[in-house]
Amino acid sequence: MIERLLAMHAASMLKRTLLRMGADDVIVLVDETKALQLKFANNLFSAVQSWSSADLEVFASVKKRCVSTTLKMLSADAVKQCAASIIEFAEALPPNDDFFGIARGPFRYRNIPGIYDSRISKISPDRIVAFVTDALKLSSSLGASRASGVLDVHSSSNFILTSGGVKTAERSTGVYLSIRAFTDKDASGHSLQAARTLHDFRPADSVKEAVHYAMLAASPKQGEAGKYDVLFTPLAVANLLDYLGSAASAFSVEAGLSCLAGKINKQVASDKLTFYDDATYPGGFGATNFDHEGVPTRRNKIIDRGVLKTYLHNTSTAEKYKTATTANAGLISPEPFNLVVEPGEGLFDEMVASIKHGLIVTNLWYTRFNNYEKGDFSAIPRDALLLVEDGKVKHSLRNLRISDNLLRVIRNIKAVGNKPAQIKAWEVETPVISPAVLVSGVTVTRPQ
Amino acid sequence: MVHPRPDESLADFALGIASQLGAGYCEVRIESTTSNGFILKNGVPQIAGFDRLSGISVRFVVDNALGFMATNHLDRAKLKSQLGKAVKITCLTASRSEKISLADEKSVHADYSVKEKEPLSGMKPREKLSILLDAEKAVLDTKANVPSRYLSLSDFVREKLFMNSEGSVIRSRIPRTSFNYLITVAHGDKSCQRYQQYGASGGFEALNPDLPAIMRSEVLAADNNLRSGRLPPEGNVDLICAPNVVGIMVHESVGHPYEADRILGREAAQAGESFVTKEMLNTRIGSEAVNVSDDPTLPSSFGLYLYDDEGVQARKKRLISKGIITEFLHNRETAASLGIKSNAASRAASFEHEPIIRMSNTFMEPGSFSEEELIEGVKLGVYIKNFMEWNIDDRRLNQKYVGSEAYLIKNGRLTTPVFKPMIEIDTPRLYSSIDAVAKNLEFSAGTCGKGEPMQGIPVTMGGPSIRLRNIRLAKSIPNDQ
């Protein structure tokens, strides 16, 4: 609490000092986080890690020259030195003609439900350890020969102060389990639980899913290249949707990192796909009350029944694109917070039954783009990869690669499941809430 | 702003507290990092920034279990409190913990720094930004259609103090620079992209001095490829892969699978495991021509260090010698489990991260041929100079590399450009297909990701040009159609 008060005082002093020294816009973000991670491998704990940090991030513009820094020392002298360094640094730069200022508040905020749980911030060490030991016992009892993963618990306190009249704060918590169960060297299943409250945290569900897939993955055969209908489970499709969400940032559009450039109001996907960035999603792992300019967050429909409706903006990119901010400001560029696919009507088993010749992909990794603007990419199925023939799972496969185009994949969505899952994974940076998604005619390749 | 030098008395204090709390082994890292960064997007300077960060981490073994804590509060009372909590919860895991033992090491007293001929602190922000503006100008001067240009430059100096309960005290100061670009070159409806990172340790003299020439060459080659590139030849052909491609190959399918923590399963839920088992040591994985090493001591390299983050003196590791697997990458924990000494591959991205097994500068050792001789030995094949897309499965067997700048080889001579030749091959076949290695050793920089929380760490990867016989080249997938 004392650190927080010190940081808030330093933030206030820094803002005043910077404005007095000639800054036009100032944003100060204070983030205080405590986190704990239990890492386990081969059914044993392999490390216990804990962190405690307080960061004071600063953004300032001086005559359209934009500078960011992080301040750790909170004394009056340190604040003055930091302000002087920012001004000196800014004066040495040419102007950023893409910068049009920050949002003007003050704003009213609604309190997003389900992003803070006081029980997590006070959780006992014994209970945290028990989450893992219980998960390992359950995975063994269900038939896994070994399991690896992490359990993370964190609580954060954030405060923002801007020259646009913003002064607000929020608290958040999170608890996360990632478990990869093995029934053999080549047979594994991976599942995750990402929750902001203990009420929403159901580790046993993830253990059961990971072991279930590990069982199905037993005795994999070499797969063949070709075209397949692919049913992506939530974990697998989240990997691709994370890239699609990033591609919606106006910054990505300009940097050559987006296959959505020039496609506003165009049909970019199947009409089965409605895709949001929703920082207000109750219990969303990336949900937050305000963006990094302090603008109240909202639900932004990026793709509506296949039609691209908007890019994600901060105040500056919105001005450039002659629209309003979508409240997606990061200090450098607009970013998605919490990506959401609108559930469809597909029952998982019915979607499997509808596949004549296809695959179930339960995890995807190492997605790399040959051309971000065109959307050409490849990615590798990991863990259980199942061959489906005439609506039935035949056996597991190995050693295949999805080599296709992101726009073609979303255009070929045949069905969207009715049961969303929240995903935050090692390779899914922005939290994604999505059901399983069935895509027709996906190109699959194999090595020589 | 004056940045305090890492404080030995604070490290001593942490070691003392850990010992009082029952830790049998303990190590402390205190770091101070100064950094600057600049972004130029389509010719417009975006945000620029500077940071001066410091913090402390303590890693310890208590009741044979491994614990770690990190904080940027350098206050002793807070450090003592957090360390107490960290030890307590680590003890709670001990009954179901891997029994940690560390390979023996002598205590070390060392103090080293990488010299800067052109100190990073001596260059003003505008001068640093001018490096990007010059590169941008070189791109525009080609008159090719380059609709998006994303260029970034960063420099950082890390001062580190390492101390452990065995008496080691190691101070280091390593400055590094990094330049990255992503450019899109278009011609009609076709386009291609190139991403590349350059990085080095040292002052600004260590960064490639001719970045404008590199950018110009990239754009002209991409434009030529778009205008005149043909599909790669059908069937199996011979390949010449240039240093940039060889570097990523050895990083992905030699360096990573030889990390002993992956072999032993510790990263199973993150970066994955390995097709390599400890029993495969001293067995054949490639042809006699294949020699691959990892060497953190290479001067001016991006991946340079002289002592790892467990205080072990760095040395060159020979991962493959004449096609035989000869060494894995180890920390003290994995070395102990195999009954050997650590070879100093333990690195942490910052004080906030636990040290884990990482590569440094991984490369194929040069052979005796010239690149021209390799090409002359190919009747029909493809020369691949660099790449864009690549990936590999999490056991490091099934890999793909898609060429960017590439040329058809006919009767020993380079002819027309080839559009996106795609190698998709398994690891033993890749290294068994190499029949000749040139002597033109070159390195590329990269930021390698591993661990949870993710740790991006500076590395280089390289090699000379190599010749592979009888390889199937897949055609690239056409753009969105």
mmCIF file of C-alpha atoms in Angstrom, chain A residues 3 6 32 34-55 59 64-73 78-79 81-83 85-86 88-89 91-98 124-126 128-129 132-134 136-137 140 146 148-150 152 176 178-180 182 185-186 190 250-251 253-258 263 320 331-332 365-383 399-405 407-408 411 425-427 443 445-448, chain B residues 1-4 36-39 41-42 44-54 60 66-73 78 82 85-86 88-90 92-100 124-127 129 133 147-150 182 184 189-193 236 248 251-252 256 262-277 333 352-354 356 388-400 402-403 420 422 424-426 429 449-454 470-473 476-481:
data_model
loop_
_atom_site.group_PDB
_atom_site.id
_atom_site.type_symbol
_atom_site.label_atom_id
_atom_site.label_comp_id
_atom_site.label_asym_id
_atom_site.label_seq_id
_atom_site.Cartn_x
_atom_site.Cartn_y
_atom_site.Cartn_z
ATOM 1 C CA GLU A 3 4.562 1.683 -2.431
ATOM 2 C CA LEU A 6 4.434 6.578 -3.268
ATOM 3 C CA GLU A 32 2.127 -3.130 -9.081
ATOM 4 C CA LYS A 34 2.716 -9.890 -7.217
ATOM 5 C CA ALA A 35 2.894 -13.243 -8.952
ATOM 6 C CA LEU A 36 3.692 -16.831 -8.124
ATOM 7 C CA GLN A 37 4.364 -19.741 -10.464
ATOM 8 C CA LEU A 38 4.701 -23.415 -9.689
ATOM 9 C CA LYS A 39 6.358 -25.218 -12.552
ATOM 10 C CA PHE A 40 6.090 -28.982 -12.803
ATOM 11 C CA ALA A 41 7.483 -31.590 -15.162
ATOM 12 C CA ASN A 42 7.428 -35.381 -15.205
ATOM 13 C CA ASN A 43 4.874 -35.358 -12.341
ATOM 14 C CA LEU A 44 7.225 -33.427 -10.034
ATOM 15 C CA PHE A 45 7.641 -29.799 -9.084
ATOM 16 C CA SER A 46 10.632 -28.408 -10.958
ATOM 17 C CA ALA A 47 10.664 -24.796 -9.688
ATOM 18 C CA VAL A 48 8.761 -22.342 -7.529
ATOM 19 C CA GLN A 49 9.036 -18.764 -8.761
ATOM 20 C CA SER A 50 7.732 -15.541 -7.260
ATOM 21 C CA TRP A 51 7.805 -11.957 -8.393
ATOM 22 C CA SER A 52 7.033 -8.605 -6.871
ATOM 23 C CA SER A 53 7.371 -5.468 -8.953
ATOM 24 C CA ALA A 54 6.212 -1.896 -9.153
ATOM 25 C CA ASP A 55 6.591 -0.145 -12.509
ATOM 26 C CA PHE A 59 4.581 8.493 -22.096
ATOM 27 C CA LYS A 64 4.550 15.690 -31.609
ATOM 28 C CA ARG A 65 7.782 14.084 -30.478
ATOM 29 C CA CYS A 66 6.828 10.945 -28.559
ATOM 30 C CA VAL A 67 8.913 9.378 -25.806
ATOM 31 C CA SER A 68 8.305 6.537 -23.373
ATOM 32 C CA THR A 69 10.254 5.383 -20.357
ATOM 33 C CA THR A 70 9.937 3.425 -17.147
ATOM 34 C CA LEU A 71 10.716 4.888 -13.748
ATOM 35 C CA LYS A 72 11.668 2.684 -10.820
ATOM 36 C CA MET A 73 12.978 5.151 -8.287
ATOM 37 C CA ALA A 78 14.440 10.830 -9.483
ATOM 38 C CA VAL A 79 11.146 12.228 -10.793
ATOM 39 C CA GLN A 81 15.673 13.801 -13.425
ATOM 40 C CA CYS A 82 13.292 11.536 -15.308
ATOM 41 C CA ALA A 83 11.234 14.488 -16.542
ATOM 42 C CA SER A 85 15.615 13.248 -19.507
ATOM 43 C CA ILE A 86 12.299 12.832 -21.306
ATOM 44 C CA GLU A 88 15.923 16.285 -23.534
ATOM 45 C CA PHE A 89 15.288 13.031 -25.407
ATOM 46 C CA GLU A 91 13.888 17.588 -28.225
ATOM 47 C CA ALA A 92 16.491 15.520 -30.015
ATOM 48 C CA LEU A 93 13.861 13.756 -32.140
ATOM 49 C CA PRO A 94 12.022 14.785 -35.287
ATOM 50 C CA PRO A 95 8.215 15.048 -34.967
ATOM 51 C CA ASN A 96 5.932 12.044 -35.369
ATOM 52 C CA ASP A 97 3.440 13.220 -37.983
ATOM 53 C CA ASP A 98 1.207 10.230 -37.173
ATOM 54 C CA SER A 124 -2.610 -19.469 1.087
ATOM 55 C CA PRO A 125 0.553 -21.189 -0.180
ATOM 56 C CA ASP A 126 -0.866 -24.563 0.854
ATOM 57 C CA ILE A 128 -1.743 -23.079 -4.362
ATOM 58 C CA VAL A 129 0.457 -26.152 -3.928
ATOM 59 C CA VAL A 132 -0.929 -28.812 -8.566
ATOM 60 C CA THR A 133 -0.697 -31.892 -6.391
ATOM 61 C CA ASP A 134 -4.420 -32.532 -6.922
ATOM 62 C CA LEU A 136 -1.116 -34.493 -10.801
ATOM 63 C CA LYS A 137 -2.960 -37.080 -8.746
ATOM 64 C CA SER A 140 -2.245 -40.170 -12.940
ATOM 65 C CA ARG A 146 3.334 -38.100 -16.631
ATOM 66 C CA SER A 148 4.036 -31.117 -17.083
ATOM 67 C CA GLY A 149 2.913 -27.523 -16.876
ATOM 68 C CA VAL A 150 2.588 -24.473 -14.689
ATOM 69 C CA ASP A 152 0.277 -19.179 -12.037
ATOM 70 C CA TYR A 176 -3.929 -20.094 -14.588
ATOM 71 C CA SER A 178 -1.442 -25.207 -18.132
ATOM 72 C CA ILE A 179 -1.150 -28.990 -18.142
ATOM 73 C CA ARG A 180 0.279 -31.277 -20.811
ATOM 74 C CA PHE A 182 1.481 -37.803 -21.701
ATOM 75 C CA LYS A 185 6.548 -40.321 -25.612
ATOM 76 C CA ASP A 186 4.537 -39.518 -28.761
ATOM 77 C CA HIS A 190 -2.702 -30.161 -23.557
ATOM 78 C CA ALA A 250 -4.289 -0.005 -37.202
ATOM 79 C CA PHE A 251 -0.567 -0.038 -36.411
ATOM 80 C CA VAL A 253 -2.153 -2.422 -40.971
ATOM 81 C CA GLU A 254 0.402 0.316 -41.619
ATOM 82 C CA ALA A 255 3.468 -1.721 -40.684
ATOM 83 C CA GLY A 256 2.805 -4.462 -43.228
ATOM 84 C CA LEU A 257 1.751 -6.892 -40.524
ATOM 85 C CA SER A 258 -1.923 -7.278 -41.457
ATOM 86 C CA LYS A 263 -10.611 -4.503 -46.481
ATOM 87 C CA LYS A 320 -5.696 9.498 -39.099
ATOM 88 C CA LEU A 331 1.687 3.135 -25.243
ATOM 89 C CA ILE A 332 3.190 2.305 -28.643
ATOM 90 C CA TRP A 365 2.223 -24.063 -32.508
ATOM 91 C CA TYR A 366 5.032 -22.248 -34.269
ATOM 92 C CA THR A 367 2.773 -20.262 -36.562
ATOM 93 C CA ARG A 368 4.962 -18.252 -38.911
ATOM 94 C CA PHE A 369 3.991 -16.012 -41.798
ATOM 95 C CA ASN A 370 5.622 -15.950 -45.179
ATOM 96 C CA ASN A 371 3.703 -12.793 -45.961
ATOM 97 C CA TYR A 372 1.674 -11.061 -43.237
ATOM 98 C CA GLU A 373 -0.118 -8.831 -45.729
ATOM 99 C CA LYS A 374 -1.287 -11.739 -47.853
ATOM 100 C CA GLY A 375 -1.823 -14.004 -44.852
ATOM 101 C CA ASP A 376 0.327 -16.921 -46.085
ATOM 102 C CA PHE A 377 1.437 -18.969 -43.092
ATOM 103 C CA SER A 378 2.181 -22.394 -41.779
ATOM 104 C CA ALA A 379 1.725 -23.872 -38.313
ATOM 105 C CA ILE A 380 2.314 -27.246 -36.741
ATOM 106 C CA PRO A 381 -0.329 -29.326 -34.955
ATOM 107 C CA ARG A 382 0.961 -30.378 -31.551
ATOM 108 C CA ASP A 383 -0.382 -32.981 -29.111
ATOM 109 C CA ASN A 399 4.298 -35.106 -38.443
ATOM 110 C CA LEU A 400 1.928 -32.859 -40.397
ATOM 111 C CA ARG A 401 1.826 -29.119 -41.003
ATOM 112 C CA ILE A 402 -0.943 -26.723 -41.883
ATOM 113 C CA SER A 403 0.365 -24.638 -44.797
ATOM 114 C CA ASP A 404 -2.340 -22.238 -45.875
ATOM 115 C CA ASN A 405 -3.573 -18.659 -45.889
ATOM 116 C CA LEU A 407 -7.887 -15.209 -45.005
ATOM 117 C CA ARG A 408 -8.719 -18.425 -46.813
ATOM 118 C CA ARG A 411 -13.406 -17.632 -45.328
ATOM 119 C CA ALA A 425 -1.361 -20.102 -23.729
ATOM 120 C CA TRP A 426 2.372 -20.168 -24.208
ATOM 121 C CA GLU A 427 1.846 -19.123 -27.822
ATOM 122 C CA THR A 443 -3.981 -27.497 -47.006
ATOM 123 C CA THR A 445 1.743 -30.846 -45.885
ATOM 124 C CA ARG A 446 4.333 -33.304 -44.575
ATOM 125 C CA PRO A 447 8.119 -33.480 -44.581
ATOM 126 C CA GLN A 448 10.198 -35.396 -47.101
ATOM 127 C CA MET B 1 20.306 9.955 -14.479
ATOM 128 C CA VAL B 2 23.008 8.139 -12.509
ATOM 129 C CA HIS B 3 22.412 4.431 -12.380
ATOM 130 C CA PRO B 4 23.733 2.658 -9.277
ATOM 131 C CA ASN B 36 17.200 3.030 -25.830
ATOM 132 C CA GLY B 37 14.820 2.179 -28.668
ATOM 133 C CA PHE B 38 13.623 3.817 -31.873
ATOM 134 C CA ILE B 39 10.927 2.879 -34.395
ATOM 135 C CA LYS B 41 7.314 3.231 -39.704
ATOM 136 C CA ASN B 42 6.974 4.159 -43.366
ATOM 137 C CA VAL B 44 7.733 8.480 -39.860
ATOM 138 C CA PRO B 45 9.514 8.322 -36.485
ATOM 139 C CA GLN B 46 7.094 6.697 -34.069
ATOM 140 C CA ILE B 47 7.730 6.469 -30.379
ATOM 141 C CA ALA B 48 11.279 6.456 -29.027
ATOM 142 C CA GLY B 49 12.157 5.416 -25.552
ATOM 143 C CA PHE B 50 14.763 4.898 -22.906
ATOM 144 C CA ASP B 51 14.776 2.781 -19.779
ATOM 145 C CA ARG B 52 16.998 2.452 -16.769
ATOM 146 C CA LEU B 53 15.968 -0.629 -14.876
ATOM 147 C CA SER B 54 17.404 -2.549 -11.990
ATOM 148 C CA PHE B 60 18.030 -21.294 -4.087
ATOM 149 C CA LEU B 66 14.361 -25.269 -6.433
ATOM 150 C CA GLY B 67 13.012 -21.803 -5.671
ATOM 151 C CA PHE B 68 13.410 -18.421 -7.324
ATOM 152 C CA MET B 69 12.288 -14.901 -6.513
ATOM 153 C CA ALA B 70 12.735 -11.576 -8.281
ATOM 154 C CA THR B 71 11.882 -8.020 -7.409
ATOM 155 C CA ASN B 72 12.725 -4.488 -8.414
ATOM 156 C CA HIS B 73 12.340 -3.320 -4.810
ATOM 157 C CA LYS B 78 11.127 -6.125 1.529
ATOM 158 C CA GLN B 82 9.701 -11.829 -0.078
ATOM 159 C CA LYS B 85 7.729 -16.322 1.573
ATOM 160 C CA ALA B 86 9.519 -17.824 -1.439
ATOM 161 C CA LYS B 88 8.333 -21.231 2.647
ATOM 162 C CA ILE B 89 6.302 -22.176 -0.417
ATOM 163 C CA THR B 90 9.272 -23.931 -2.006
ATOM 164 C CA LEU B 92 5.871 -26.973 0.740
ATOM 165 C CA THR B 93 6.618 -28.506 -2.669
ATOM 166 C CA ALA B 94 9.666 -30.455 -1.479
ATOM 167 C CA SER B 95 7.948 -33.782 -0.879
ATOM 168 C CA ARG B 96 6.820 -33.875 -4.534
ATOM 169 C CA SER B 97 9.736 -32.052 -6.042
ATOM 170 C CA GLU B 98 12.431 -33.200 -8.372
ATOM 171 C CA LYS B 99 15.480 -33.741 -6.144
ATOM 172 C CA ILE B 100 17.778 -30.987 -7.302
ATOM 173 C CA LYS B 124 22.681 11.300 -29.304
ATOM 174 C CA PRO B 125 19.095 10.128 -29.985
ATOM 175 C CA ARG B 126 18.980 12.016 -33.277
ATOM 176 C CA GLU B 127 22.180 10.290 -34.466
ATOM 177 C CA LEU B 129 17.492 7.698 -35.391
ATOM 178 C CA LEU B 133 16.447 7.292 -41.673
ATOM 179 C CA PRO B 147 4.607 0.012 -49.604
ATOM 180 C CA SER B 148 5.520 -0.693 -45.999
ATOM 181 C CA ARG B 149 8.773 -0.309 -44.126
ATOM 182 C CA TYR B 150 9.074 -1.048 -40.427
ATOM 183 C CA LEU B 182 10.274 -5.844 -41.985
ATOM 184 C CA THR B 184 7.076 -5.378 -48.067
ATOM 185 C CA ASP B 189 -0.640 -8.134 -57.473
ATOM 186 C CA LYS B 190 2.376 -9.964 -56.073
ATOM 187 C CA SER B 191 4.255 -9.038 -52.966
ATOM 188 C CA CYS B 192 6.876 -10.486 -50.713
ATOM 189 C CA GLN B 193 8.185 -9.586 -47.285
ATOM 190 C CA ASN B 236 14.306 -34.059 -56.152
ATOM 191 C CA ILE B 248 18.341 -21.041 -38.763
ATOM 192 C CA HIS B 251 19.581 -23.226 -34.396
ATOM 193 C CA GLU B 252 16.274 -25.038 -34.749
ATOM 194 C CA HIS B 256 17.251 -26.701 -29.519
ATOM 195 C CA ARG B 262 14.269 -30.454 -23.164
ATOM 196 C CA ILE B 263 15.803 -33.910 -23.425
ATOM 197 C CA LEU B 264 14.920 -34.529 -19.771
ATOM 198 C CA GLY B 265 11.371 -33.158 -20.161
ATOM 199 C CA ARG B 266 11.550 -29.965 -18.082
ATOM 200 C CA GLU B 267 10.153 -27.767 -20.885
ATOM 201 C CA ALA B 268 7.501 -30.237 -22.047
ATOM 202 C CA ALA B 269 4.535 -27.917 -21.556
ATOM 203 C CA GLN B 270 6.288 -24.913 -23.080
ATOM 204 C CA ALA B 271 8.944 -25.132 -25.815
ATOM 205 C CA GLY B 272 8.538 -28.909 -25.891
ATOM 206 C CA GLU B 273 10.816 -31.900 -25.638
ATOM 207 C CA SER B 274 13.361 -33.402 -28.046
ATOM 208 C CA PHE B 275 13.647 -36.287 -30.454
ATOM 209 C CA VAL B 276 17.156 -36.652 -29.076
ATOM 210 C CA THR B 277 17.612 -38.954 -26.082
ATOM 211 C CA GLU B 333 21.304 -29.426 -12.824
ATOM 212 C CA GLU B 352 13.331 -11.317 -13.496
ATOM 213 C CA HIS B 353 13.886 -14.725 -15.095
ATOM 214 C CA GLU B 354 15.250 -18.026 -13.861
ATOM 215 C CA ILE B 356 17.581 -22.014 -18.134
ATOM 216 C CA MET B 388 11.211 -15.670 -44.433
ATOM 217 C CA GLU B 389 8.876 -18.343 -43.083
ATOM 218 C CA TRP B 390 10.142 -21.249 -41.038
ATOM 219 C CA ASN B 391 8.975 -23.548 -38.281
ATOM 220 C CA ILE B 392 9.654 -26.876 -36.613
ATOM 221 C CA ASP B 393 7.676 -29.246 -34.436
ATOM 222 C CA ASP B 394 8.182 -29.278 -30.689
ATOM 223 C CA ARG B 395 10.449 -32.363 -30.778
ATOM 224 C CA ARG B 396 12.566 -30.754 -33.514
ATOM 225 C CA LEU B 397 12.142 -33.315 -36.256
ATOM 226 C CA ASN B 398 9.759 -31.839 -38.837
ATOM 227 C CA GLN B 399 11.004 -28.521 -40.158
ATOM 228 C CA LYS B 400 10.220 -26.087 -42.940
ATOM 229 C CA VAL B 402 10.763 -21.050 -47.267
ATOM 230 C CA GLY B 403 13.386 -19.249 -49.330
ATOM 231 C CA LYS B 420 9.631 -19.143 -52.648
ATOM 232 C CA MET B 422 10.065 -24.548 -49.756
ATOM 233 C CA GLU B 424 10.059 -29.450 -45.681
ATOM 234 C CA ILE B 425 12.255 -32.177 -44.267
ATOM 235 C CA ASP B 426 12.989 -34.229 -41.172
ATOM 236 C CA ARG B 429 17.523 -36.580 -43.533
ATOM 237 C CA GLY B 449 12.217 -17.561 -27.137
ATOM 238 C CA LYS B 450 11.962 -20.202 -24.413
ATOM 239 C CA GLY B 451 10.744 -20.589 -20.857
ATOM 240 C CA GLU B 452 7.620 -19.557 -18.983
ATOM 241 C CA PRO B 453 7.365 -16.632 -18.501
ATOM 242 C CA MET B 454 8.772 -16.273 -21.995
ATOM 243 C CA ASN B 470 18.511 -35.004 -53.628
ATOM 244 C CA ILE B 471 16.006 -32.792 -51.838
ATOM 245 C CA ARG B 472 12.335 -32.389 -52.725
ATOM 246 C CA LEU B 473 11.321 -28.741 -52.979
ATOM 247 C CA SER B 476 4.808 -22.413 -52.037
ATOM 248 C CA ILE B 477 1.119 -22.029 -51.329
ATOM 249 C CA PRO B 478 -0.290 -19.302 -53.565
ATOM 250 C CA ASN B 479 -1.478 -16.123 -51.861
ATOM 251 C CA ASP B 480 -5.120 -15.722 -50.886
ATOM 252 C CA GLN B 481 -7.030 -16.842 -53.956
#
